[in-house]
PDB file of C-alpha atoms in Angstrom:
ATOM      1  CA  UNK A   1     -90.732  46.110  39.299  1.00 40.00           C
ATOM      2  CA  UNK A   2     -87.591  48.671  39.711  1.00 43.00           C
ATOM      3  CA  UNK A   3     -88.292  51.005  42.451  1.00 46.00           C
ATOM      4  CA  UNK A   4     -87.686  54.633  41.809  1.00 49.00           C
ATOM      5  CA  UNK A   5     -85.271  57.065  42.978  1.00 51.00           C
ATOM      6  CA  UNK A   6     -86.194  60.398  41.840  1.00 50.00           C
ATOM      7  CA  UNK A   7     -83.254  62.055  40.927  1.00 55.00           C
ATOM      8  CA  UNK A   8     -83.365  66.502  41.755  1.00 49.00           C
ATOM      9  CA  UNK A   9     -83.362  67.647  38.193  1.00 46.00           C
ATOM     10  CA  UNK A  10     -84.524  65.050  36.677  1.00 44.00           C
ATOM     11  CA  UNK A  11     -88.565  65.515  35.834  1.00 43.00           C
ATOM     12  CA  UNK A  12     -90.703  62.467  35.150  1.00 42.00           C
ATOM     13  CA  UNK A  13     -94.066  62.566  32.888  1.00 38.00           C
ATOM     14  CA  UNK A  14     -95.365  60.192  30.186  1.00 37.00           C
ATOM     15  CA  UNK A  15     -91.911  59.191  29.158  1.00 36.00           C
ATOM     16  CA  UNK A  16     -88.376  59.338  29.734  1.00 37.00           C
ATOM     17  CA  UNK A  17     -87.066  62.598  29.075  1.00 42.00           C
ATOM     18  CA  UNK A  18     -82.950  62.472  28.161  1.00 44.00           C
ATOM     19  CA  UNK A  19     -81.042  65.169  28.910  1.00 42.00           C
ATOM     20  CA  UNK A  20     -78.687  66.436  25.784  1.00 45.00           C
ATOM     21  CA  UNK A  21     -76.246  68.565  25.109  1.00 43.00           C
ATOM     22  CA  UNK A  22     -75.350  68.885  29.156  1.00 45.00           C
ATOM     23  CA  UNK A  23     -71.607  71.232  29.237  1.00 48.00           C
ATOM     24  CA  UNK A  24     -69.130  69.780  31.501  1.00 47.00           C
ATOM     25  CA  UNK A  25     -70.714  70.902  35.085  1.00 52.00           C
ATOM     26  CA  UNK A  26     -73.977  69.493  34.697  1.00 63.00           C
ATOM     27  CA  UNK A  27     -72.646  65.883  32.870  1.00 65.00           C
ATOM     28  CA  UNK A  28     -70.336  65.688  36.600  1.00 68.00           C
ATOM     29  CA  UNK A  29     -73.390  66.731  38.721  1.00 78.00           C
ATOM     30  CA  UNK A  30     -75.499  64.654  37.006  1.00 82.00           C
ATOM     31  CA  UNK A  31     -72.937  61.593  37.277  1.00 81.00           C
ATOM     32  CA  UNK A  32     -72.963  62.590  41.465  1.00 85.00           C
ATOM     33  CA  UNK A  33     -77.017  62.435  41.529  1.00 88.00           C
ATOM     34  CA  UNK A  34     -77.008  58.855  39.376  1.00 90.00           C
ATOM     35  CA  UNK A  35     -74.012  57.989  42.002  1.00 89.00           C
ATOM     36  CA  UNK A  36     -75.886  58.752  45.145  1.00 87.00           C
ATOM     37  CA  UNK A  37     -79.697  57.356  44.291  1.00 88.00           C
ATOM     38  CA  UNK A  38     -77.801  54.037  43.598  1.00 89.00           C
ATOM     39  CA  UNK A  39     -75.865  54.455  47.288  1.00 84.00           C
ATOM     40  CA  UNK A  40     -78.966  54.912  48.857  1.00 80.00           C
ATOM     41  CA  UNK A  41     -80.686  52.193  46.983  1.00 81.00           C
ATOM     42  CA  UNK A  42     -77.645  49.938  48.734  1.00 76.00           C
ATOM     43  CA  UNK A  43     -77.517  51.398  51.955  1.00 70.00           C
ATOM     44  CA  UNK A  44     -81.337  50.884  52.321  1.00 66.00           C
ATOM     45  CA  UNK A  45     -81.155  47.559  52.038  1.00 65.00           C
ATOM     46  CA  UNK A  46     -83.271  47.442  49.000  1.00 73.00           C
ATOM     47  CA  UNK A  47     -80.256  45.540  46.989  1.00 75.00           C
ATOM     48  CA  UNK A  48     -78.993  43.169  49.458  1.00 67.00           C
ATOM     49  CA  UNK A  49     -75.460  42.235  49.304  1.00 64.00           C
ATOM     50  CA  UNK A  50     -75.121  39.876  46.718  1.00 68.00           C
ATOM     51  CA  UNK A  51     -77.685  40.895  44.802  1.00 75.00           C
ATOM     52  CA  UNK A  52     -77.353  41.676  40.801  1.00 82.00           C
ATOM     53  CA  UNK A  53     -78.709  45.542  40.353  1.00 90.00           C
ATOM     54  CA  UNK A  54     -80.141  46.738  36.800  1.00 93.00           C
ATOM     55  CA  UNK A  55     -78.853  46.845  33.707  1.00 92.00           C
ATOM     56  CA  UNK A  56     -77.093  49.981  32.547  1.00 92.00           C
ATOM     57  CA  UNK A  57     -80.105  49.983  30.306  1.00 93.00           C
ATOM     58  CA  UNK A  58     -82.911  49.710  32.888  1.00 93.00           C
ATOM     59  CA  UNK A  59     -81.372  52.132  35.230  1.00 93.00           C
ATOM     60  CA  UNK A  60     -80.437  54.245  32.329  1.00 91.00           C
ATOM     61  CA  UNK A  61     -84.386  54.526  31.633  1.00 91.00           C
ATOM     62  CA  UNK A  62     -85.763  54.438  35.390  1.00 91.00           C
ATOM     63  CA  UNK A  63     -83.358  58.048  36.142  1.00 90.00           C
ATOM     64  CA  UNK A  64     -83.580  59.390  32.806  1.00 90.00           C
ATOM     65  CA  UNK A  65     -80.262  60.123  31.969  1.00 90.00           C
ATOM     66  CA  UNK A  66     -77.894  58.417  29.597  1.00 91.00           C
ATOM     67  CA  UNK A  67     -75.851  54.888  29.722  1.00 92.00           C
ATOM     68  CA  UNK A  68     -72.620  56.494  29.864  1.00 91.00           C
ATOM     69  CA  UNK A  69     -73.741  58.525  32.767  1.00 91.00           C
ATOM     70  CA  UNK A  70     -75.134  55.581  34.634  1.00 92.00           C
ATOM     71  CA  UNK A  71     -71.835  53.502  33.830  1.00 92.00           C
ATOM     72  CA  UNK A  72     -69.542  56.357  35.319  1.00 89.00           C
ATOM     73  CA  UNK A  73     -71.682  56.282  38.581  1.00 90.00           C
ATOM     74  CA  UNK A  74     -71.147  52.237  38.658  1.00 91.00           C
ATOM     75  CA  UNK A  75     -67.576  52.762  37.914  1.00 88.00           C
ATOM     76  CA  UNK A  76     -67.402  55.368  41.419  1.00 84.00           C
ATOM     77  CA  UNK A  77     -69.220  52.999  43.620  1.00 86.00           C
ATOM     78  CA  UNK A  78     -67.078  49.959  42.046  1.00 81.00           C
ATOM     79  CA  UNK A  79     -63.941  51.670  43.001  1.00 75.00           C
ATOM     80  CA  UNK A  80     -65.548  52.489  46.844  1.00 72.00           C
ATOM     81  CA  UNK A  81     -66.212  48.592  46.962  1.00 70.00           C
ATOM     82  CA  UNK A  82     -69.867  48.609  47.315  1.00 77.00           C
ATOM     83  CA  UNK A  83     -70.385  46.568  43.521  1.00 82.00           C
ATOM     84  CA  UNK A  84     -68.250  44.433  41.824  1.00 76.00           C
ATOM     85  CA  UNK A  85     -68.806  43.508  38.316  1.00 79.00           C
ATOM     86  CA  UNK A  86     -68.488  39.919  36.935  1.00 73.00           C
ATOM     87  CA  UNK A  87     -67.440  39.060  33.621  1.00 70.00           C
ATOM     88  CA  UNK A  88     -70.542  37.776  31.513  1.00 75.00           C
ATOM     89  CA  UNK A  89     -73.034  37.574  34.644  1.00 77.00           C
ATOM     90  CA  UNK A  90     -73.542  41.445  35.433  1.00 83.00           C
ATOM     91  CA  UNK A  91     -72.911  43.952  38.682  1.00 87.00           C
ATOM     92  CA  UNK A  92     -73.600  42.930  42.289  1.00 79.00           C
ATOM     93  CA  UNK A  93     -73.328  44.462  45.306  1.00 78.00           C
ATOM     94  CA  UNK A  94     -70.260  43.390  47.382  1.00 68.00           C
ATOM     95  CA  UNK A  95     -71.251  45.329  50.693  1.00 54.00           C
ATOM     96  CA  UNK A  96     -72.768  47.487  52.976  1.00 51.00           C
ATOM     97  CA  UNK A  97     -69.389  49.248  54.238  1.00 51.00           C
ATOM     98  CA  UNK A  98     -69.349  52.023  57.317  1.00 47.00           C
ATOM     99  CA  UNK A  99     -65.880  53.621  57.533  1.00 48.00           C
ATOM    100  CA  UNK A 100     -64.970  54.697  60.508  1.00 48.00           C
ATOM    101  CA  UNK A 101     -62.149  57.635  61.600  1.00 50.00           C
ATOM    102  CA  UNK A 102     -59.402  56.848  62.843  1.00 49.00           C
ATOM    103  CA  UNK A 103     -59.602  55.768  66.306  1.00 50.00           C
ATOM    104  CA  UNK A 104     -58.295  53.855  69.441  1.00 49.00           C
ATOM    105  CA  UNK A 105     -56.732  50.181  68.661  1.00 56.00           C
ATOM    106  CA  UNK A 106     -58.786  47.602  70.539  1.00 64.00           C
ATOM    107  CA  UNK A 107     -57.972  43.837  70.390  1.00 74.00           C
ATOM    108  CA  UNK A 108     -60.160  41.122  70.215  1.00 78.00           C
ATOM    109  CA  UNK A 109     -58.873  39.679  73.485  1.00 77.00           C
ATOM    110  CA  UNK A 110     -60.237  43.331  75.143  1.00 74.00           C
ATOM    111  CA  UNK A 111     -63.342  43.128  73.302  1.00 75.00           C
ATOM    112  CA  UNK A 112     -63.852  39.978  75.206  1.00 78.00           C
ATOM    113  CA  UNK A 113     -63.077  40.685  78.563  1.00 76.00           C
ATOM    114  CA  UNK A 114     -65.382  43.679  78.091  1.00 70.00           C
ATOM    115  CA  UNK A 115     -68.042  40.904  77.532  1.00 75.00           C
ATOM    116  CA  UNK A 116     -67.462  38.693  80.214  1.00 80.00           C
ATOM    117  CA  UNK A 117     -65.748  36.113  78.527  1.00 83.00           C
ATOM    118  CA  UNK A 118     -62.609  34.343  77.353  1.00 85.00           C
ATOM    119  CA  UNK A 119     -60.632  34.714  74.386  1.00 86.00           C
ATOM    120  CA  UNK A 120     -58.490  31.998  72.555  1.00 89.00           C
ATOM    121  CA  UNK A 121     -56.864  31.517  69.507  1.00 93.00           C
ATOM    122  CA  UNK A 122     -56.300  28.775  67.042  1.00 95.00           C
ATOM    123  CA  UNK A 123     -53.088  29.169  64.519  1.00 96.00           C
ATOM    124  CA  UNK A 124     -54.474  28.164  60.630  1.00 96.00           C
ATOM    125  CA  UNK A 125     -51.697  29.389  58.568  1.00 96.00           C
ATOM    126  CA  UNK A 126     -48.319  31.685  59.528  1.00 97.00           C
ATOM    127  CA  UNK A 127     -45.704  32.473  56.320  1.00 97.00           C
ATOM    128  CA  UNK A 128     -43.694  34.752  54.754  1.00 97.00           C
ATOM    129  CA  UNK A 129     -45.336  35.818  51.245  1.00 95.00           C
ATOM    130  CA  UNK A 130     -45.526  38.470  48.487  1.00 95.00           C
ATOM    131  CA  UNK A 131     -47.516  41.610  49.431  1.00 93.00           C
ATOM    132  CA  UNK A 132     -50.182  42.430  47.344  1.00 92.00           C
ATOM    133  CA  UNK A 133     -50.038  46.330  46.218  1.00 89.00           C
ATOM    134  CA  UNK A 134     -52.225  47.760  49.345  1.00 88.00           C
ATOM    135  CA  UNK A 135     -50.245  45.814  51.452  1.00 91.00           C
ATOM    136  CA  UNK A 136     -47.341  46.601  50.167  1.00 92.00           C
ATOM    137  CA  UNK A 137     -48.388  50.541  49.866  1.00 92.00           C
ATOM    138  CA  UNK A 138     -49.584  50.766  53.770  1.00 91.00           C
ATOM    139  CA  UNK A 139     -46.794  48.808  55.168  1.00 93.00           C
ATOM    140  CA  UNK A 140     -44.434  51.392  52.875  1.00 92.00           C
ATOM    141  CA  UNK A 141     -42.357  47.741  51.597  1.00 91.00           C
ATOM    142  CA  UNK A 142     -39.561  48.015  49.909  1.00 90.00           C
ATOM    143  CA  UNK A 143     -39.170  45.728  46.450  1.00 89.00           C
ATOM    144  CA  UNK A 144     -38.833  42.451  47.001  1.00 92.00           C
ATOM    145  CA  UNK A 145     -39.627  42.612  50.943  1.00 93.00           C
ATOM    146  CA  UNK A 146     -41.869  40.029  51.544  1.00 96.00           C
ATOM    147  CA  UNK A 147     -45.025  40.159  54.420  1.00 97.00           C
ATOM    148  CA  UNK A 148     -45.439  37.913  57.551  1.00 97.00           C
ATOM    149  CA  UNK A 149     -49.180  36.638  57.056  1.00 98.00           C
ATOM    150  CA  UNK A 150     -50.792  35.531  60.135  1.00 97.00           C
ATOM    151  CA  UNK A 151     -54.243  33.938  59.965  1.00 97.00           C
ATOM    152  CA  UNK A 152     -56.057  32.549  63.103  1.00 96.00           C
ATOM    153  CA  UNK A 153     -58.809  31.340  64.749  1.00 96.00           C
ATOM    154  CA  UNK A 154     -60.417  33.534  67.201  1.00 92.00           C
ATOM    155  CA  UNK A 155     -62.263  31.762  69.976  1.00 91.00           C
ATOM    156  CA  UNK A 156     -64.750  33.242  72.282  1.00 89.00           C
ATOM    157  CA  UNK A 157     -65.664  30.722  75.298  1.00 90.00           C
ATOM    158  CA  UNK A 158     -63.927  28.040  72.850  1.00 92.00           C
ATOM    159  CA  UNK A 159     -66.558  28.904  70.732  1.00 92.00           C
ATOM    160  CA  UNK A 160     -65.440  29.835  67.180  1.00 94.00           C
ATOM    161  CA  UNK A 161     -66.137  33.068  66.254  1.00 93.00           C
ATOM    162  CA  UNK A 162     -63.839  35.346  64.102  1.00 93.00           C
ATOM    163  CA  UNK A 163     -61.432  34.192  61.599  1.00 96.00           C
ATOM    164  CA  UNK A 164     -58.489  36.874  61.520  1.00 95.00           C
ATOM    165  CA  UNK A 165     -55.869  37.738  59.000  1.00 96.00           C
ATOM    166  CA  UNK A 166     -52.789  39.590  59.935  1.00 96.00           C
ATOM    167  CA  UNK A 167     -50.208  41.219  58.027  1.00 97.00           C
ATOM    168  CA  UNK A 168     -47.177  42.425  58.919  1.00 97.00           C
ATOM    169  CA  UNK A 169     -43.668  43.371  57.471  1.00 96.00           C
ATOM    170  CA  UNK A 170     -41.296  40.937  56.959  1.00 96.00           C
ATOM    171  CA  UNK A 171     -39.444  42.382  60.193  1.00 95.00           C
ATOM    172  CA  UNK A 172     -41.636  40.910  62.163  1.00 97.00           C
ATOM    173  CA  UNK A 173     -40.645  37.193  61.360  1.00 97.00           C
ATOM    174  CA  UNK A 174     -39.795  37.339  64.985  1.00 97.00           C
ATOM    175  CA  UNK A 175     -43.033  36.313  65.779  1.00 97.00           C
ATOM    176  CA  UNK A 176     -42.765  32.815  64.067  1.00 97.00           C
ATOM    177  CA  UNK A 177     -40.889  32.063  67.119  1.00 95.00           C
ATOM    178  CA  UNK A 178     -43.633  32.714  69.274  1.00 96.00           C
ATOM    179  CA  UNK A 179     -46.610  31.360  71.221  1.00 94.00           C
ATOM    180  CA  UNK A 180     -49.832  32.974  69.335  1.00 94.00           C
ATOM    181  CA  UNK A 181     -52.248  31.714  71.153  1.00 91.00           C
ATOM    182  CA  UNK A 182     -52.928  34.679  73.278  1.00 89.00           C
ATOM    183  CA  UNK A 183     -52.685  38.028  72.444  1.00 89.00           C
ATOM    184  CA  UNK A 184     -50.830  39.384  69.803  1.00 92.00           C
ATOM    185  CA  UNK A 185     -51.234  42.907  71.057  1.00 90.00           C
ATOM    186  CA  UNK A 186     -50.099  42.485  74.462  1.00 88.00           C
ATOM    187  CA  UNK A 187     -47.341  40.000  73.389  1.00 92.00           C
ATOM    188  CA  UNK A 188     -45.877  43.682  70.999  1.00 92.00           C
ATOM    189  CA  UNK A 189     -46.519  45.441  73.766  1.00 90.00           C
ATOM    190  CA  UNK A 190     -45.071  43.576  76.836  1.00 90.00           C
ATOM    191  CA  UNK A 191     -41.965  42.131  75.251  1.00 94.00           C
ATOM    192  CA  UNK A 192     -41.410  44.764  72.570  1.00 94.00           C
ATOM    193  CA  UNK A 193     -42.315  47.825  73.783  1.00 93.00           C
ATOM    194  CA  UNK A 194     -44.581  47.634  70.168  1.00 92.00           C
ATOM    195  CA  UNK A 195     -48.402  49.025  70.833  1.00 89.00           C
ATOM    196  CA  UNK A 196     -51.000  49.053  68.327  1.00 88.00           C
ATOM    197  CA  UNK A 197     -52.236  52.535  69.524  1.00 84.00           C
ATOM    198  CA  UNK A 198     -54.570  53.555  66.518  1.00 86.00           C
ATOM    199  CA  UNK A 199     -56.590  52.232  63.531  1.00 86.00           C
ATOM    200  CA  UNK A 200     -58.496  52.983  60.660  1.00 86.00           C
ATOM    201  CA  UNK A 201     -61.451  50.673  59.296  1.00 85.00           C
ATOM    202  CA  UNK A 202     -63.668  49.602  56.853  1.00 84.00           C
ATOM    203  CA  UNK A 203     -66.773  47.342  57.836  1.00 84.00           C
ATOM    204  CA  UNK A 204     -69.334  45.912  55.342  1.00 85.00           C
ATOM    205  CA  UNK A 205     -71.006  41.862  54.704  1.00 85.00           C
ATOM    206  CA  UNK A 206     -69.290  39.351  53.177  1.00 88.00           C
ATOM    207  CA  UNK A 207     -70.746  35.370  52.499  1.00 89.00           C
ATOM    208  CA  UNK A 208     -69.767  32.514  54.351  1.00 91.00           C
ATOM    209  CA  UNK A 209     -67.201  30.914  51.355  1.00 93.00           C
ATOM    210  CA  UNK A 210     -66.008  26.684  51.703  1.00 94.00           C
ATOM    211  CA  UNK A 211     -62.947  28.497  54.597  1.00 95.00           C
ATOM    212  CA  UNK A 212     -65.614  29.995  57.057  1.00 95.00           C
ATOM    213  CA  UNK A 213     -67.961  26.775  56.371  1.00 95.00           C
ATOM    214  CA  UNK A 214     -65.304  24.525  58.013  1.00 96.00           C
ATOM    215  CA  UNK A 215     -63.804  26.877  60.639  1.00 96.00           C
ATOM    216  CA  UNK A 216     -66.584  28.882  62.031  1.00 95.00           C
ATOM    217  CA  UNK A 217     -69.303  25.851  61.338  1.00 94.00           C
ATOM    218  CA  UNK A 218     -71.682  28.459  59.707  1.00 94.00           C
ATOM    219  CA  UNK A 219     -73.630  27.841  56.620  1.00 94.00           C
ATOM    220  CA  UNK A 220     -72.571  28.470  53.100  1.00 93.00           C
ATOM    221  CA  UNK A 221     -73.664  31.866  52.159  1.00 90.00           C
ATOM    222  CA  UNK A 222     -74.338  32.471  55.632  1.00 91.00           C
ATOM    223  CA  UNK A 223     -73.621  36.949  56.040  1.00 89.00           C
ATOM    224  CA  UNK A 224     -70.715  37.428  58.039  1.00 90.00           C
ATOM    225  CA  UNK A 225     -69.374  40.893  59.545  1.00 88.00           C
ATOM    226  CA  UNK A 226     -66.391  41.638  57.556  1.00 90.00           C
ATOM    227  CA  UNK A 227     -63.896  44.433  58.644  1.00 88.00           C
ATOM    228  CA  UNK A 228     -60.617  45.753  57.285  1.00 89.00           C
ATOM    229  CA  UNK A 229     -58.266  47.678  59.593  1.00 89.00           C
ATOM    230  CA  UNK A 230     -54.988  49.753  59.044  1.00 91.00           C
ATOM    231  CA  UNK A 231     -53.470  49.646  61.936  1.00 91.00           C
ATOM    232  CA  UNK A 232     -50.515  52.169  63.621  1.00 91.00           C
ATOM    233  CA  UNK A 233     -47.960  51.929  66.172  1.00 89.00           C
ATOM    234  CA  UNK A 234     -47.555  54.065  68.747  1.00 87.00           C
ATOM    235  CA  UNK A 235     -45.439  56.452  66.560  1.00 88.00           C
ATOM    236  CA  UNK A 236     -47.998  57.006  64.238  1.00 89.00           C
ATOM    237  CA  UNK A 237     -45.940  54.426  61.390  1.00 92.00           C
ATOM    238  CA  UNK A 238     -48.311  51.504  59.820  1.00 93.00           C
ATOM    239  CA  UNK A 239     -48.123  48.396  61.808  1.00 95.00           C
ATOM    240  CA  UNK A 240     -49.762  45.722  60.095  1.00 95.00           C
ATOM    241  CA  UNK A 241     -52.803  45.384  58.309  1.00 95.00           C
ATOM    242  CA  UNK A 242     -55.982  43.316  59.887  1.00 93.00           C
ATOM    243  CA  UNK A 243     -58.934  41.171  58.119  1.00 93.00           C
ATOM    244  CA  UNK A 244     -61.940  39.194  60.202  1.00 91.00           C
ATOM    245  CA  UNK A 245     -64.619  37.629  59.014  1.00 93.00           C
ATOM    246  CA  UNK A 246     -66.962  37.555  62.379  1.00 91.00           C
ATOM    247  CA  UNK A 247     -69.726  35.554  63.120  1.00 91.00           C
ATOM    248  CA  UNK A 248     -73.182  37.452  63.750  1.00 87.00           C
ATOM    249  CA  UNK A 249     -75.676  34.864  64.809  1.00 87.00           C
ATOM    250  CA  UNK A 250     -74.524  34.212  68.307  1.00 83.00           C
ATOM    251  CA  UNK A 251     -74.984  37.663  69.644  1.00 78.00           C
ATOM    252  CA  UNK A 252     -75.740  36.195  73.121  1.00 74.00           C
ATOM    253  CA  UNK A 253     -72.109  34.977  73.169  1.00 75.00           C
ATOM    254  CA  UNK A 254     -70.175  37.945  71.238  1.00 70.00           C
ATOM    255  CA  UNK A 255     -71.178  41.739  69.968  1.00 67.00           C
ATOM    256  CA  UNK A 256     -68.418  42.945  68.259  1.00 62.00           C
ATOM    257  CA  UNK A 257     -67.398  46.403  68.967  1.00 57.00           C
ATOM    258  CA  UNK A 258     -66.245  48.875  66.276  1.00 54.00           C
TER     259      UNK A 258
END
């Protein structure tokens, strides 16, 4: 059985009643009270992530309001990246995201020492490639510049823990010459005078996919901690973009600070 979110002006007796001839004020509040019943049902944890939610038609009926209404709330909470629709199959929730202000760069290897423990990294993939259109937008690209994606393994103990995807503008192709298994932020800071001084970022759940399965040695499906993070030099200009999917069922070895 659906469980109900009253909605404020929505009254409730022996049926459904629908709400016509709304002008243009009460159609957007209305779209903002639809919107925010179906946040909370997410945030709750009442749909967990991966989980198909109602039909426009059942949720249409449960609040009382139209299809079109309840489609234009789905559409806001698509493009905020808690549901994803799938072609044929239906709308799911994709995650449980906190976004946090801007704030202090920390690296992983800092996050560790604060623990106790040692950091280490394993290199799985380092190329030039075409940006995507966020990357491309943050990292302020110019056509045809290419990105420098760096993906490792993040060790904690020489546990595995975190798998971690960086990108970067093609300018920094220096680092292909490098030694990465160490930090990346104090290699920028100590031989370039670069310092990842601030970032902005996204957290939410992601499943374990066949990538985590052989790295991390988690489950299929398993729930990982997934964060996205812009990330900005000390001049306040976009450094490089960061993605890690982070083990959370070792918390005796690694709590991951945000």
């Amino acid at each position: 059985a659906l469980r109900t979110t009253e909605l404020p002006q929505v009254r409730r007796s022996r049926g459904v009643k629908r709400m016509q001839n709304q002008d243009l004020a009460n159609t957007a509040l209305l779209h903002k009270q639809v919107e925010n019943a179906l946040r909370q049902e997410i945030e709750s944890g009442i749909w967990a992530v991966g989980d198909r939610i109602p039909s426009e038609a059942q949720l249409s009926e449960k609040y009382g309001v139209s299809r079109v209404t309840v489609r234009n709330a789905i559409s806001r909470l698509v493009e905020d990246g808690l549901l994803v629709r799938l072609q044929g199959k239906g709308t799911f929730v994709s995650s449980h995201p906190i976004q946090s202000n801007v704030r202090v760069s920390r690296s992983f290897t800092a996050i560790c020492e604060m623990q106790g423990r040692t950091a280490g990294a394993k290199l799985m993939d380092l190329q030039l490639c075409e940006p995507n259109a966020q990357q491309a937008a943050f990292l302020g690209l110019a056509p045809g510049e290419r990105v420098l994606r760096l993906k490792r393994l993040r060790l904690v103990d020489e546990i595995p823990l975190v798998i971690e995807t960086n990108y970067f503008p093609e300018s920094f192709s220096f680092l292909m010459r490098e030694e990465l298994s160490g930090s990346l932020y104090r290699l920028l800071a100590q031989k370039y005078q670069i310092t990842a001084a601030q970032s902005r970022m996204v957290v939410g759940v992601c499943r374990a996919g066949a990538e985590h399965v052989r790295w991390l040695g988690v489950a299929q499906s398993a729930p990982l901690l997934f964060n996205r993070s812009e990330v900005f030099d000390q001049a306040g200009t976009p450094l490089h973009l960061a993605e890690q999917a982070v083990r959370v069922d070792l918390p005796e070895i690694f709590q991951y600070y945000v």
